[in-house]
Coordinates of N, CA and C in Angstrom, one line a residue:
M117 N 96.4 128.8 126.7 CA 95.0 128.7 126.5 C 94.7 127.8 125.3
K118 N 93.5 127.1 125.3 CA 93.1 126.3 124.2 C 92.9 127.2 123.0
P119 N 93.0 126.6 121.7 CA 92.8 127.4 120.5 C 91.4 127.9 120.5
S120 N 90.3 127.2 121.0 CA 88.9 127.7 120.8 C 88.8 129.0 121.6
I121 N 89.5 129.0 122.8 CA 89.3 130.2 123.7 C 89.9 131.4 123.0
N122 N 91.1 131.2 122.4 CA 91.9 132.3 121.7 C 90.9 132.8 120.6
N123 N 90.3 131.9 119.8 CA 89.4 132.2 118.7 C 88.3 133.0 119.2
D124 N 87.6 132.7 120.4 CA 86.5 133.5 120.9 C 86.9 134.9 121.3
I125 N 88.2 135.0 121.9 CA 88.6 136.3 122.3 C 89.0 137.2 121.1
F126 N 89.5 136.5 120.1 CA 89.9 137.2 118.9 C 88.6 137.7 118.2
R127 N 87.6 136.9 118.0 CA 86.4 137.3 117.4 C 85.6 138.5 118.1
L128 N 85.7 138.4 119.5 CA 85.0 139.4 120.3 C 85.8 140.8 120.1
K129 N 87.1 140.7 120.2 CA 87.8 142.0 120.0 C 87.6 142.6 118.5
K130 N 87.4 141.7 117.6 CA 87.2 142.2 116.2 C 85.8 142.9 116.1
V131 N 84.8 142.2 116.7 CA 83.5 142.8 116.6 C 83.5 144.2 117.3
I132 N 84.1 144.2 118.5 CA 84.2 145.6 119.2 C 85.0 146.6 118.4
R133 N 86.0 146.2 117.7 CA 86.7 147.2 116.9 C 85.8 147.6 115.7
D134 N 85.0 146.6 115.1 CA 84.3 147.1 113.9 C 83.2 148.0 114.5
I135 N 82.6 147.9 115.6 CA 81.6 148.8 116.1 C 82.2 150.2 116.4
K136 N 83.3 150.2 117.0 CA 84.0 151.5 117.3 C 84.4 152.2 116.1
Q137 N 84.8 151.4 115.1 CA 85.3 152.1 113.9 C 84.3 152.4 112.8
Y138 N 83.0 152.1 113.1 CA 81.9 152.4 112.3 C 81.8 153.9 111.9
N139 N 82.0 154.3 110.6 CA 82.1 155.7 110.3 C 81.1 156.2 109.3
K140 N 80.1 155.5 108.9 CA 79.1 155.9 108.1 C 78.3 157.1 108.7
E141 N 77.6 157.8 107.8 CA 76.9 159.0 108.2 C 75.7 158.7 109.1
W142 N 75.1 157.5 108.7 CA 74.0 157.1 109.7 C 74.2 155.7 110.2
R143 N 73.8 155.5 111.5 CA 74.1 154.3 112.1 C 72.8 153.4 111.8
Y144 N 72.9 152.6 110.7 CA 71.8 151.8 110.2 C 71.5 150.7 111.1
S145 N 70.2 150.5 111.5 CA 69.8 149.6 112.6 C 70.1 148.1 112.1
D146 N 70.0 147.8 110.9 CA 70.2 146.4 110.4 C 71.7 146.1 110.6
A147 N 72.6 147.0 110.2 CA 74.0 146.8 110.5 C 74.3 146.6 111.9
F148 N 73.8 147.5 112.8 CA 74.1 147.3 114.2 C 73.5 146.1 114.9
E149 N 72.3 145.7 114.4 CA 71.7 144.5 114.9 C 72.6 143.3 114.6
K150 N 73.3 143.2 113.4 CA 74.1 142.2 113.1 C 75.4 142.3 113.9
Y151 N 75.9 143.5 114.2 CA 77.0 143.6 115.1 C 76.7 143.0 116.4
V152 N 75.5 143.4 116.9 CA 75.2 143.0 118.3 C 75.0 141.5 118.3
A153 N 74.4 140.9 117.3 CA 74.3 139.5 117.3 C 75.6 138.7 117.3
N154 N 76.5 139.2 116.5 CA 77.9 138.7 116.6 C 78.6 138.9 118.0
L155 N 78.3 140.1 118.4 CA 79.0 140.4 119.8 C 78.5 139.5 120.8
N156 N 77.1 139.2 120.8 CA 76.5 138.3 121.8 C 77.0 136.8 121.7
I157 N 77.1 136.4 120.4 CA 77.7 135.0 120.2 C 79.0 134.9 120.9
C158 N 79.9 135.9 120.6 CA 81.3 135.9 121.2 C 81.2 136.0 122.7
S159 N 80.4 136.8 123.2 CA 80.3 137.1 124.6 C 79.8 135.8 125.3
G160 N 78.7 135.2 124.7 CA 78.2 134.0 125.3 C 79.1 132.9 125.3
S161 N 80.0 132.8 124.5 CA 81.1 131.6 124.4 C 82.0 131.9 125.6
L162 N 82.2 133.1 126.0 CA 83.1 133.4 127.0 C 82.5 133.6 128.4
G163 N 81.1 133.4 128.4 CA 80.3 133.6 129.7 C 80.1 135.0 130.1
L164 N 80.1 135.9 129.1 CA 80.0 137.3 129.3 C 78.6 137.8 129.0
P165 N 78.0 138.9 129.6 CA 76.6 139.2 129.4 C 76.4 139.8 128.0
N166 N 75.2 139.5 127.5 CA 74.8 140.0 126.2 C 74.1 141.4 126.3
F167 N 74.0 142.0 125.1 CA 73.4 143.3 125.0 C 72.1 143.2 124.0
E168 N 71.1 144.0 124.4 CA 69.9 144.0 123.6 C 69.5 145.5 123.5
F169 N 69.1 145.8 122.1 CA 68.6 147.1 121.9 C 67.2 147.2 122.5
E170 N 66.9 148.4 123.1 CA 65.5 148.6 123.4 C 64.8 149.5 122.5
N171 N 63.5 149.6 122.6 CA 62.7 150.3 121.5 C 63.1 151.8 121.5
F172 N 63.5 152.4 122.7 CA 63.9 153.8 122.6 C 65.3 154.0 122.1
H173 N 66.0 152.9 121.7 CA 67.3 153.1 121.1 C 67.3 153.3 119.6
F174 N 66.0 153.2 119.0 CA 66.0 153.4 117.6 C 65.3 154.8 117.3
S175 N 65.6 155.3 116.1 CA 65.0 156.6 115.6 C 63.5 156.3 115.4
N176 N 62.8 157.4 115.0 CA 61.4 157.1 114.9 C 61.1 156.3 113.7
T177 N 61.8 156.2 112.6 CA 61.6 155.4 111.5 C 62.0 154.0 111.8
G178 N 62.9 153.8 112.8 CA 63.3 152.5 113.1 C 64.5 152.0 112.2
K179 N 64.9 152.8 111.3 CA 65.9 152.4 110.3 C 67.4 152.7 110.8
T180 N 67.5 153.5 111.9 CA 68.8 153.8 112.4 C 68.7 153.7 114.0
I181 N 70.0 153.7 114.6 CA 70.2 153.8 115.9 C 70.4 155.2 116.4
N182 N 69.7 155.7 117.4 CA 69.9 157.0 117.8 C 71.1 157.1 118.8
D183 N 71.4 158.3 119.3 CA 72.6 158.4 120.2 C 72.5 157.7 121.5
I184 N 71.3 157.6 122.0 CA 71.1 156.9 123.2 C 71.4 155.4 123.1
G185 N 70.9 154.8 121.9 CA 71.2 153.4 121.7 C 72.7 153.2 121.5
Y186 N 73.4 154.1 120.8 CA 74.8 153.9 120.3 C 75.6 154.0 121.7
D187 N 75.2 155.1 122.6 CA 76.0 155.2 123.9 C 75.8 154.0 124.7
S188 N 74.6 153.5 124.7 CA 74.3 152.3 125.6 C 75.2 151.1 125.2
L189 N 75.3 151.0 123.8 CA 76.2 149.9 123.3 C 77.6 150.1 123.5
L190 N 78.1 151.4 123.5 CA 79.5 151.6 123.8 C 79.8 151.4 125.4
T191 N 78.8 151.7 126.2 CA 78.9 151.4 127.6 C 79.0 150.0 127.9
H192 N 78.1 149.2 127.2 CA 78.2 147.7 127.3 C 79.5 147.2 126.9
I193 N 80.0 147.7 125.9 CA 81.4 147.3 125.3 C 82.5 147.6 126.3
S194 N 82.4 148.8 127.0 CA 83.4 149.2 127.9 C 83.4 148.2 129.1
I195 N 82.2 147.8 129.5 CA 82.1 146.8 130.6 C 82.8 145.5 130.2
L196 N 82.4 145.0 129.0 CA 83.0 143.8 128.4 C 84.6 143.8 128.4
E197 N 85.1 145.0 128.0 CA 86.6 145.2 128.0 C 87.1 145.1 129.3
D198 N 86.4 145.7 130.4 CA 86.8 145.6 131.8 C 86.9 144.1 132.3
M199 N 85.9 143.4 131.9 CA 85.7 142.0 132.4 C 86.6 141.0 131.6
L200 N 87.0 141.3 130.5 CA 87.8 140.4 129.5 C 89.0 139.9 130.2
P201 N 89.9 140.8 130.8 CA 91.1 140.3 131.4 C 90.9 139.2 132.5
H202 N 89.8 139.4 133.3 CA 89.5 138.5 134.3 C 89.0 137.2 133.8
I203 N 88.3 137.3 132.7 CA 87.8 136.0 131.9 C 89.0 135.3 131.5
I204 N 90.0 136.0 130.8 CA 91.1 135.4 130.3 C 91.9 134.6 131.4
D205 N 92.1 135.3 132.6 CA 92.9 134.7 133.6 C 92.2 133.4 134.2
D206 N 90.9 133.5 134.3 CA 90.0 132.4 134.8 C 90.2 131.2 133.8
K207 N 90.1 131.5 132.4 CA 90.2 130.5 131.5 C 91.6 129.8 131.4
V208 N 92.6 130.6 131.6 CA 93.9 130.1 131.6 C 94.1 129.2 132.8
Q209 N 93.6 129.7 134.0 CA 93.8 129.0 135.2 C 92.9 127.6 135.1
G210 N 91.8 127.7 134.5 CA 91.0 126.4 134.3 C 91.7 125.5 133.4
V211 N 92.3 125.9 132.3 CA 93.1 125.0 131.5 C 94.3 124.4 132.3
R212 N 94.9 125.2 133.0 CA 96.2 124.7 133.8 C 95.6 123.7 134.8
N213 N 94.5 124.0 135.4 CA 94.0 123.0 136.4 C 93.7 121.7 135.7
N214 N 93.0 121.7 134.6 CA 92.7 120.5 133.8 C 93.9 119.8 133.5
E215 N 95.0 120.5 133.1 CA 96.2 119.8 132.6 C 96.9 119.2 133.8
E216 N 96.8 119.9 135.0 CA 97.4 119.3 136.2 C 96.7 118.1 136.7
V217 N 95.4 118.1 136.5 CA 94.6 116.9 136.9 C 94.9 115.8 135.9
K218 N 95.1 116.0 134.6 CA 95.4 115.1 133.7 C 96.8 114.4 134.0
V219 N 97.7 115.3 134.3 CA 99.1 114.9 134.7 C 99.1 114.0 135.9
Q220 N 98.2 114.4 136.9 CA 98.1 113.5 138.1 C 97.5 112.2 137.8
Q221 N 96.4 112.2 137.0 CA 95.8 110.9 136.6 C 96.7 110.1 135.8
N222 N 97.4 110.6 134.8 CA 98.4 109.8 134.0 C 99.5 109.3 134.9
G223 N 99.9 110.1 135.9 CA 101.0 109.7 136.7 C 100.7 108.5 137.6
K224 N 99.5 108.0 137.6 CA 99.1 106.8 138.3 C 99.0 105.6 137.4
K225 N 99.1 105.9 136.0 CA 98.8 104.8 135.0 C 100.2 104.2 134.7
V226 N 100.1 102.8 134.7 CA 101.3 101.9 134.3 C 100.8 101.1 133.1
F227 N 101.4 101.3 132.0 CA 101.0 100.4 130.7 C 101.7 99.1 130.9
I228 N 100.9 98.0 130.8 CA 101.5 96.7 130.9 C 101.6 96.0 129.4
V229 N 102.8 95.8 129.0 CA 103.0 95.0 127.7 C 103.1 93.5 128.1
H230 N 102.3 92.8 127.4 CA 102.3 91.3 127.8 C 102.1 90.4 126.6
G231 N 102.4 89.2 126.7 CA 102.3 88.3 125.7 C 101.1 87.3 126.0
R232 N 101.3 86.0 125.8 CA 100.2 85.1 126.1 C 100.0 84.6 127.5
D233 N 101.0 84.9 128.4 CA 101.0 84.3 129.8 C 100.1 85.2 130.6
K234 N 98.8 84.7 130.7 CA 97.8 85.5 131.4 C 98.0 85.5 132.9
T235 N 98.7 84.4 133.4 CA 99.0 84.4 134.9 C 100.0 85.5 135.2
A236 N 101.0 85.7 134.4 CA 102.0 86.8 134.7 C 101.3 88.1 134.6
L237 N 100.4 88.3 133.6 CA 99.7 89.5 133.5 C 98.8 89.8 134.8
L238 N 98.1 88.8 135.2 CA 97.3 89.0 136.4 C 98.2 89.3 137.7
E239 N 99.3 88.7 137.7 CA 100.2 88.9 139.0 C 100.7 90.4 138.9
I240 N 101.1 90.9 137.8 CA 101.7 92.2 137.9 C 100.6 93.3 138.0
E241 N 99.4 92.9 137.5 CA 98.3 93.8 137.7 C 98.0 93.8 139.2
G242 N 98.0 92.8 139.8 CA 97.7 92.8 141.3 C 98.8 93.5 142.1
I243 N 100.1 93.4 141.7 CA 101.1 94.1 142.4 C 100.8 95.7 142.2
L244 N 100.5 96.2 141.1 CA 100.3 97.6 140.8 C 99.0 98.0 141.5
S245 N 98.0 97.3 141.4 CA 96.6 97.6 142.0 C 96.8 97.8 143.5
R246 N 97.5 96.9 144.1 CA 97.6 96.9 145.6 C 98.2 98.1 146.1
V247 N 99.0 98.9 145.3 CA 99.7 100.1 145.8 C 99.0 101.3 145.2
G248 N 97.8 101.1 144.6 CA 97.1 102.3 144.2 C 97.4 102.8 142.8
L249 N 98.2 102.1 142.1 CA 98.5 102.5 140.7 C 97.4 101.8 139.8
E250 N 97.3 102.4 138.6 CA 96.2 102.1 137.6 C 96.9 101.2 136.4
P251 N 96.8 99.9 136.4 CA 97.4 99.2 135.2 C 96.5 99.5 134.0
V252 N 97.2 99.7 132.9 CA 96.6 99.9 131.6 C 97.0 98.6 130.7
V253 N 95.8 97.9 130.3 CA 96.0 96.7 129.5 C 95.2 97.1 128.2
L254 N 96.0 97.0 127.2 CA 95.3 97.6 125.9 C 94.1 96.7 125.4
N255 N 94.0 95.5 125.5 CA 92.8 94.8 125.1 C 91.7 94.9 126.0
R256 N 91.7 95.5 127.0 CA 90.6 95.7 128.0 C 90.1 97.1 127.8
N257 N 90.5 97.9 127.0 CA 90.0 99.2 126.6 C 89.2 99.2 125.3
V258 N 88.2 100.1 125.2 CA 87.4 100.1 124.0 C 88.1 100.4 122.8
N259 N 87.7 100.0 121.6 CA 88.4 100.3 120.4 C 88.1 101.6 119.9
S260 N 86.9 102.1 120.1 CA 86.4 103.4 119.6 C 86.6 103.6 118.1
G261 N 86.5 102.5 117.3 CA 86.8 102.7 115.9 C 88.2 102.9 115.5
L262 N 89.1 102.8 116.4 CA 90.5 103.1 116.1 C 91.3 101.8 115.5
T263 N 92.3 102.0 114.6 CA 93.1 100.9 114.4 C 93.9 100.4 115.6
L264 N 94.5 99.3 115.5 CA 95.2 98.9 116.6 C 96.4 99.7 116.9
M265 N 97.1 100.3 116.0 CA 98.2 101.3 116.3 C 97.6 102.5 117.0
E266 N 96.5 103.0 116.4 CA 95.9 104.3 116.9 C 95.5 104.1 118.3
K267 N 94.9 102.9 118.6 CA 94.5 102.6 120.0 C 95.6 102.5 120.9
F268 N 96.8 101.8 120.5 CA 98.0 101.7 121.2 C 98.6 103.1 121.6
E269 N 98.6 104.0 120.5 CA 99.2 105.3 120.7 C 98.4 106.1 121.7
K270 N 97.0 105.9 121.7 CA 96.0 106.6 122.6 C 96.3 106.2 124.1
Y271 N 96.3 104.9 124.3 CA 96.5 104.4 125.7 C 97.9 104.4 126.2
S272 N 98.7 104.7 125.3 CA 100.3 104.7 125.8 C 100.6 106.1 126.4
D273 N 99.7 106.9 126.7 CA 100.0 108.3 127.3 C 100.1 108.0 128.8
V274 N 101.2 107.4 129.2 CA 101.4 107.1 130.6 C 102.8 107.6 131.0
K275 N 103.0 107.4 132.3 CA 104.3 107.8 132.8 C 105.3 106.7 133.0
Y276 N 104.8 105.4 133.0 CA 105.6 104.3 133.3 C 105.1 103.1 132.5
A277 N 106.0 102.1 132.2 CA 105.5 101.0 131.6 C 106.2 99.7 132.1
V278 N 105.5 98.6 132.2 CA 106.0 97.4 132.7 C 105.9 96.4 131.5
V279 N 107.1 95.8 131.0 CA 107.0 94.8 129.9 C 107.3 93.4 130.4
L280 N 106.4 92.5 130.1 CA 106.5 91.1 130.5 C 107.1 90.2 129.3
L281 N 108.3 89.8 129.4 CA 108.9 88.9 128.5 C 108.8 87.5 128.9
T282 N 107.8 86.9 128.3 CA 107.4 85.4 128.8 C 107.6 84.5 127.6
P283 N 107.8 83.2 127.9 CA 108.1 82.2 126.8 C 106.9 81.9 125.9
D284 N 106.6 82.7 125.0 CA 105.3 82.6 124.2 C 105.7 82.0 122.8
D285 N 106.9 82.3 122.2 CA 107.3 81.8 120.9 C 108.6 81.1 121.0
I286 N 109.0 80.5 120.0 CA 110.4 79.8 119.8 C 111.0 80.2 118.6
G287 N 112.3 80.3 118.6 CA 113.1 80.7 117.4 C 114.6 80.5 117.6
A288 N 115.3 80.7 116.5 CA 116.7 80.5 116.4 C 117.2 81.2 115.1
L289 N 118.6 81.4 115.1 CA 119.2 81.8 113.9 C 119.1 80.6 112.9
Y290 N 118.8 81.0 111.6 CA 118.6 79.9 110.6 C 119.8 78.9 110.5
E291 N 121.0 79.5 110.4 CA 122.2 78.7 110.2 C 122.5 77.8 111.4
D292 N 122.0 78.3 112.6 CA 122.3 77.5 113.8 C 121.2 76.4 114.1
A293 N 120.0 76.6 113.5 CA 119.0 75.7 113.8 C 118.1 75.3 112.5
P294 N 118.6 74.4 111.8 CA 117.8 73.9 110.6 C 116.5 73.3 111.1
L295 N 115.6 73.0 110.2 CA 114.3 72.6 110.6 C 114.4 71.3 111.4
E296 N 115.3 70.4 111.1 CA 115.3 69.2 111.8 C 115.9 69.3 113.2
S297 N 116.6 70.5 113.6 CA 117.2 70.8 114.9 C 116.2 70.9 116.0
L298 N 116.5 70.5 117.1 CA 115.7 70.7 118.3 C 116.2 71.8 119.2
G299 N 117.1 72.7 118.7 CA 117.8 73.7 119.6 C 117.1 75.1 119.5
Y300 N 115.8 75.1 119.4 CA 115.1 76.4 119.4 C 115.0 76.9 120.8
K301 N 114.9 78.2 121.0 CA 114.9 78.8 122.3 C 113.6 79.6 122.5
F302 N 113.1 79.8 123.7 CA 111.9 80.5 124.0 C 112.2 81.9 123.8
R303 N 111.2 82.6 123.2 CA 111.3 84.0 122.9 C 109.9 84.7 123.3
A304 N 110.0 85.9 123.6 CA 108.8 86.8 123.8 C 108.1 87.0 122.4
R305 N 106.8 87.3 122.4 CA 106.1 87.6 121.2 C 106.7 88.8 120.5
Q306 N 106.5 88.9 119.2 CA 107.1 90.1 118.4 C 106.5 91.3 118.9
N307 N 105.2 91.4 119.1 CA 104.5 92.6 119.6 C 105.1 93.1 120.8
V308 N 105.5 92.2 121.7 CA 106.1 92.6 123.0 C 107.4 93.3 122.8
I309 N 108.2 92.7 121.9 CA 109.6 93.4 121.6 C 109.4 94.7 120.8
F310 N 108.4 94.8 120.0 CA 108.1 96.1 119.4 C 107.7 97.2 120.5
E311 N 106.9 96.8 121.3 CA 106.2 97.7 122.2 C 107.4 98.0 123.3
L312 N 108.3 97.0 123.6 CA 109.4 97.4 124.5 C 110.2 98.5 123.9
G313 N 110.6 98.4 122.7 CA 111.3 99.5 122.0 C 110.6 100.8 122.0
F314 N 109.3 100.7 121.7 CA 108.4 101.9 121.7 C 108.5 102.6 123.0
F315 N 108.4 101.9 124.1 CA 108.4 102.6 125.4 C 109.7 103.1 125.8
Y316 N 110.8 102.3 125.4 CA 112.1 102.8 125.7 C 112.4 104.2 124.9
G317 N 111.8 104.3 123.8 CA 112.1 105.5 123.1 C 111.0 106.7 123.6
K318 N 109.8 106.3 123.9 CA 108.9 107.3 124.4 C 109.1 107.8 125.9
L319 N 109.5 106.9 126.8 CA 109.6 107.1 128.2 C 111.0 107.2 128.7
G320 N 111.9 106.6 127.9 CA 113.3 106.5 128.5 C 113.3 105.2 129.3
R321 N 114.7 104.7 129.3 CA 114.8 103.4 130.0 C 114.4 103.4 131.4
S322 N 114.7 104.5 132.1 CA 114.4 104.6 133.5 C 112.9 104.5 133.9
N323 N 112.1 104.6 132.9 CA 110.6 104.6 133.2 C 110.1 103.3 132.5
V324 N 110.9 102.4 132.3 CA 110.4 101.1 131.7 C 110.9 100.0 132.6
C325 N 110.1 99.2 133.1 CA 110.6 97.9 133.9 C 110.4 96.7 133.0
C326 N 111.5 96.1 132.8 CA 111.6 94.9 131.8 C 111.6 93.7 132.8
I327 N 110.6 92.9 132.8 CA 110.5 91.6 133.5 C 110.6 90.5 132.6
L328 N 111.6 89.6 133.0 CA 112.0 88.5 132.2 C 111.8 87.1 132.9
K329 N 111.0 86.2 132.3 CA 111.0 84.9 132.9 C 112.3 84.1 132.6
S330 N 112.9 83.4 133.5 CA 114.3 82.9 133.4 C 114.4 82.1 132.2
T331 N 113.4 81.5 131.6 CA 113.6 80.6 130.5 C 113.5 81.2 129.1
V332 N 113.4 82.6 129.2 CA 113.3 83.3 127.8 C 114.6 83.8 127.5
E333 N 114.8 83.7 126.1 CA 116.0 84.4 125.6 C 116.0 85.9 125.4
K334 N 116.9 86.6 126.0 CA 116.9 88.0 126.0 C 117.1 88.5 124.6
P335 N 116.4 89.6 124.1 CA 116.7 90.2 122.9 C 118.1 90.8 123.0
S336 N 118.9 90.6 121.9 CA 120.3 91.0 121.9 C 120.5 92.5 122.3
D337 N 119.5 93.3 121.9 CA 119.7 94.8 122.0 C 119.6 95.3 123.5
I338 N 119.0 94.4 124.3 CA 118.9 94.8 125.8 C 120.0 94.2 126.6
D339 N 121.0 93.5 126.0 CA 122.1 93.1 126.7 C 122.8 94.3 127.5
G340 N 123.1 94.2 128.8 CA 123.6 95.2 129.5 C 122.6 96.2 130.1
I341 N 121.3 96.1 129.8 CA 120.3 96.8 130.4 C 119.7 96.1 131.5
A342 N 119.4 96.7 132.6 CA 118.9 96.0 133.8 C 117.5 95.5 133.5
Y343 N 117.3 94.4 134.0 CA 116.0 93.7 133.9 C 115.7 93.0 135.1
L344 N 114.5 92.5 135.5 CA 114.1 91.8 136.6 C 113.8 90.3 136.1
S345 N 114.4 89.3 136.8 CA 114.1 88.0 136.3 C 113.4 87.2 137.4
Y346 N 112.5 86.4 136.9 CA 111.8 85.5 138.0 C 111.7 84.1 137.4
Q347 N 111.5 83.0 138.3 CA 111.5 81.6 137.9 C 110.1 81.1 137.6
N348 N 109.2 81.2 138.5 CA 107.8 80.7 138.4 C 106.6 81.7 138.5
S349 N 107.0 82.8 139.4 CA 105.8 83.7 139.6 C 106.4 85.2 139.6
V350 N 105.7 86.0 139.0 CA 106.1 87.5 139.1 C 106.2 88.0 140.5
E351 N 105.3 87.4 141.3 CA 105.3 87.9 142.8 C 106.6 87.6 143.4
E352 N 107.5 86.7 142.9 CA 108.8 86.5 143.5 C 109.7 87.9 143.6
I353 N 109.3 88.8 142.6 CA 110.2 90.0 142.4 C 109.3 91.2 142.7
E354 N 108.2 91.0 143.6 CA 107.3 92.1 143.9 C 108.1 93.3 144.4
Y355 N 108.9 93.1 145.4 CA 109.7 94.1 146.2 C 110.6 94.9 145.1
A356 N 111.2 94.1 144.2 CA 112.2 94.7 143.2 C 111.4 95.6 142.3
V357 N 110.2 95.2 141.9 CA 109.3 95.9 141.0 C 108.9 97.2 141.6
L358 N 108.5 97.2 143.0 CA 108.1 98.4 143.6 C 109.3 99.4 143.9
R359 N 110.5 98.8 144.0 CA 111.7 99.6 144.2 C 112.0 100.5 142.8
E360 N 111.8 99.7 141.6 CA 111.9 100.4 140.4 C 111.0 101.5 140.2
L361 N 109.7 101.3 140.6 CA 108.7 102.3 140.6 C 109.0 103.5 141.5
K362 N 109.5 103.3 142.6 CA 110.0 104.3 143.5 C 111.1 105.1 143.0
D363 N 112.0 104.4 142.3 CA 113.1 105.2 141.7 C 112.7 106.1 140.6
A364 N 111.5 105.7 139.9 CA 111.1 106.4 138.8 C 110.1 107.6 139.2
K365 N 110.1 107.8 140.6 CA 109.2 108.8 141.1 C 107.7 108.6 141.0
M366 N 107.3 107.3 140.9 CA 105.8 107.0 140.8 C 105.3 107.0 142.2
E367 N 104.2 107.8 142.3 CA 103.5 107.9 143.7 C 102.6 106.8 143.9
F368 N 102.9 106.0 145.0 CA 102.0 104.9 145.4 C 102.1 104.7 146.8
Q369 N 101.1 104.0 147.3 CA 100.9 103.8 148.8 C 101.0 102.3 149.2
L370 N 102.1 101.9 150.0 CA 102.2 100.6 150.4 C 101.1 100.3 151.5
L371 N 100.4 99.3 151.3 CA 99.2 98.9 152.3 C 99.8 98.1 153.5

């Protein structure tokens, strides 16, 4: 159950205990009206009925609760206690249903890590959308006042990720490529490499599809790790991408 539900149940049980354990000589009406107010707040939060004192529940002076009023309150409490287990079961089931829906929704989401190659991004989005999956592209979601890292963490709650390594930057080892050298190699953007490592750690390698344009230098750490390579268009490897998704138990429908 959610913490708020547990708190409501705890507060209700505490109020009931306080009422039952009231042991002063007189049942002062101001004390019991406070008890009932708290009882009704807790009951209302759980969808349970409220209790109200009637005029005949008070003594002639109105300063105390008579036996009829006290017995009526105890009867109401008894009914609440009978209903409470069913309420708890319903709340637990509701939470489970919500969690199952969230899992199902997230099970359709595929985070796309990309660089500056917008064509490759649109192509992989099309492949995913055509089979009923939901591509998640970070810069197309609202910021909601979050920092970039907070936003990334929020939208990375997915089951699978596709990482596009496209020729966006150039670089080389310093000793192999002095400034006057022309021997630089194409590399993916630094944020793409960072996010690739993030998703390998978060989802496991079996839930990350690394797509590499043939002209891009592979990061040394992924030597030996399976990746999909294409020449000009991501659509060249559409079947291979879908096979990776199927192996990862992603649910999709071929049209």
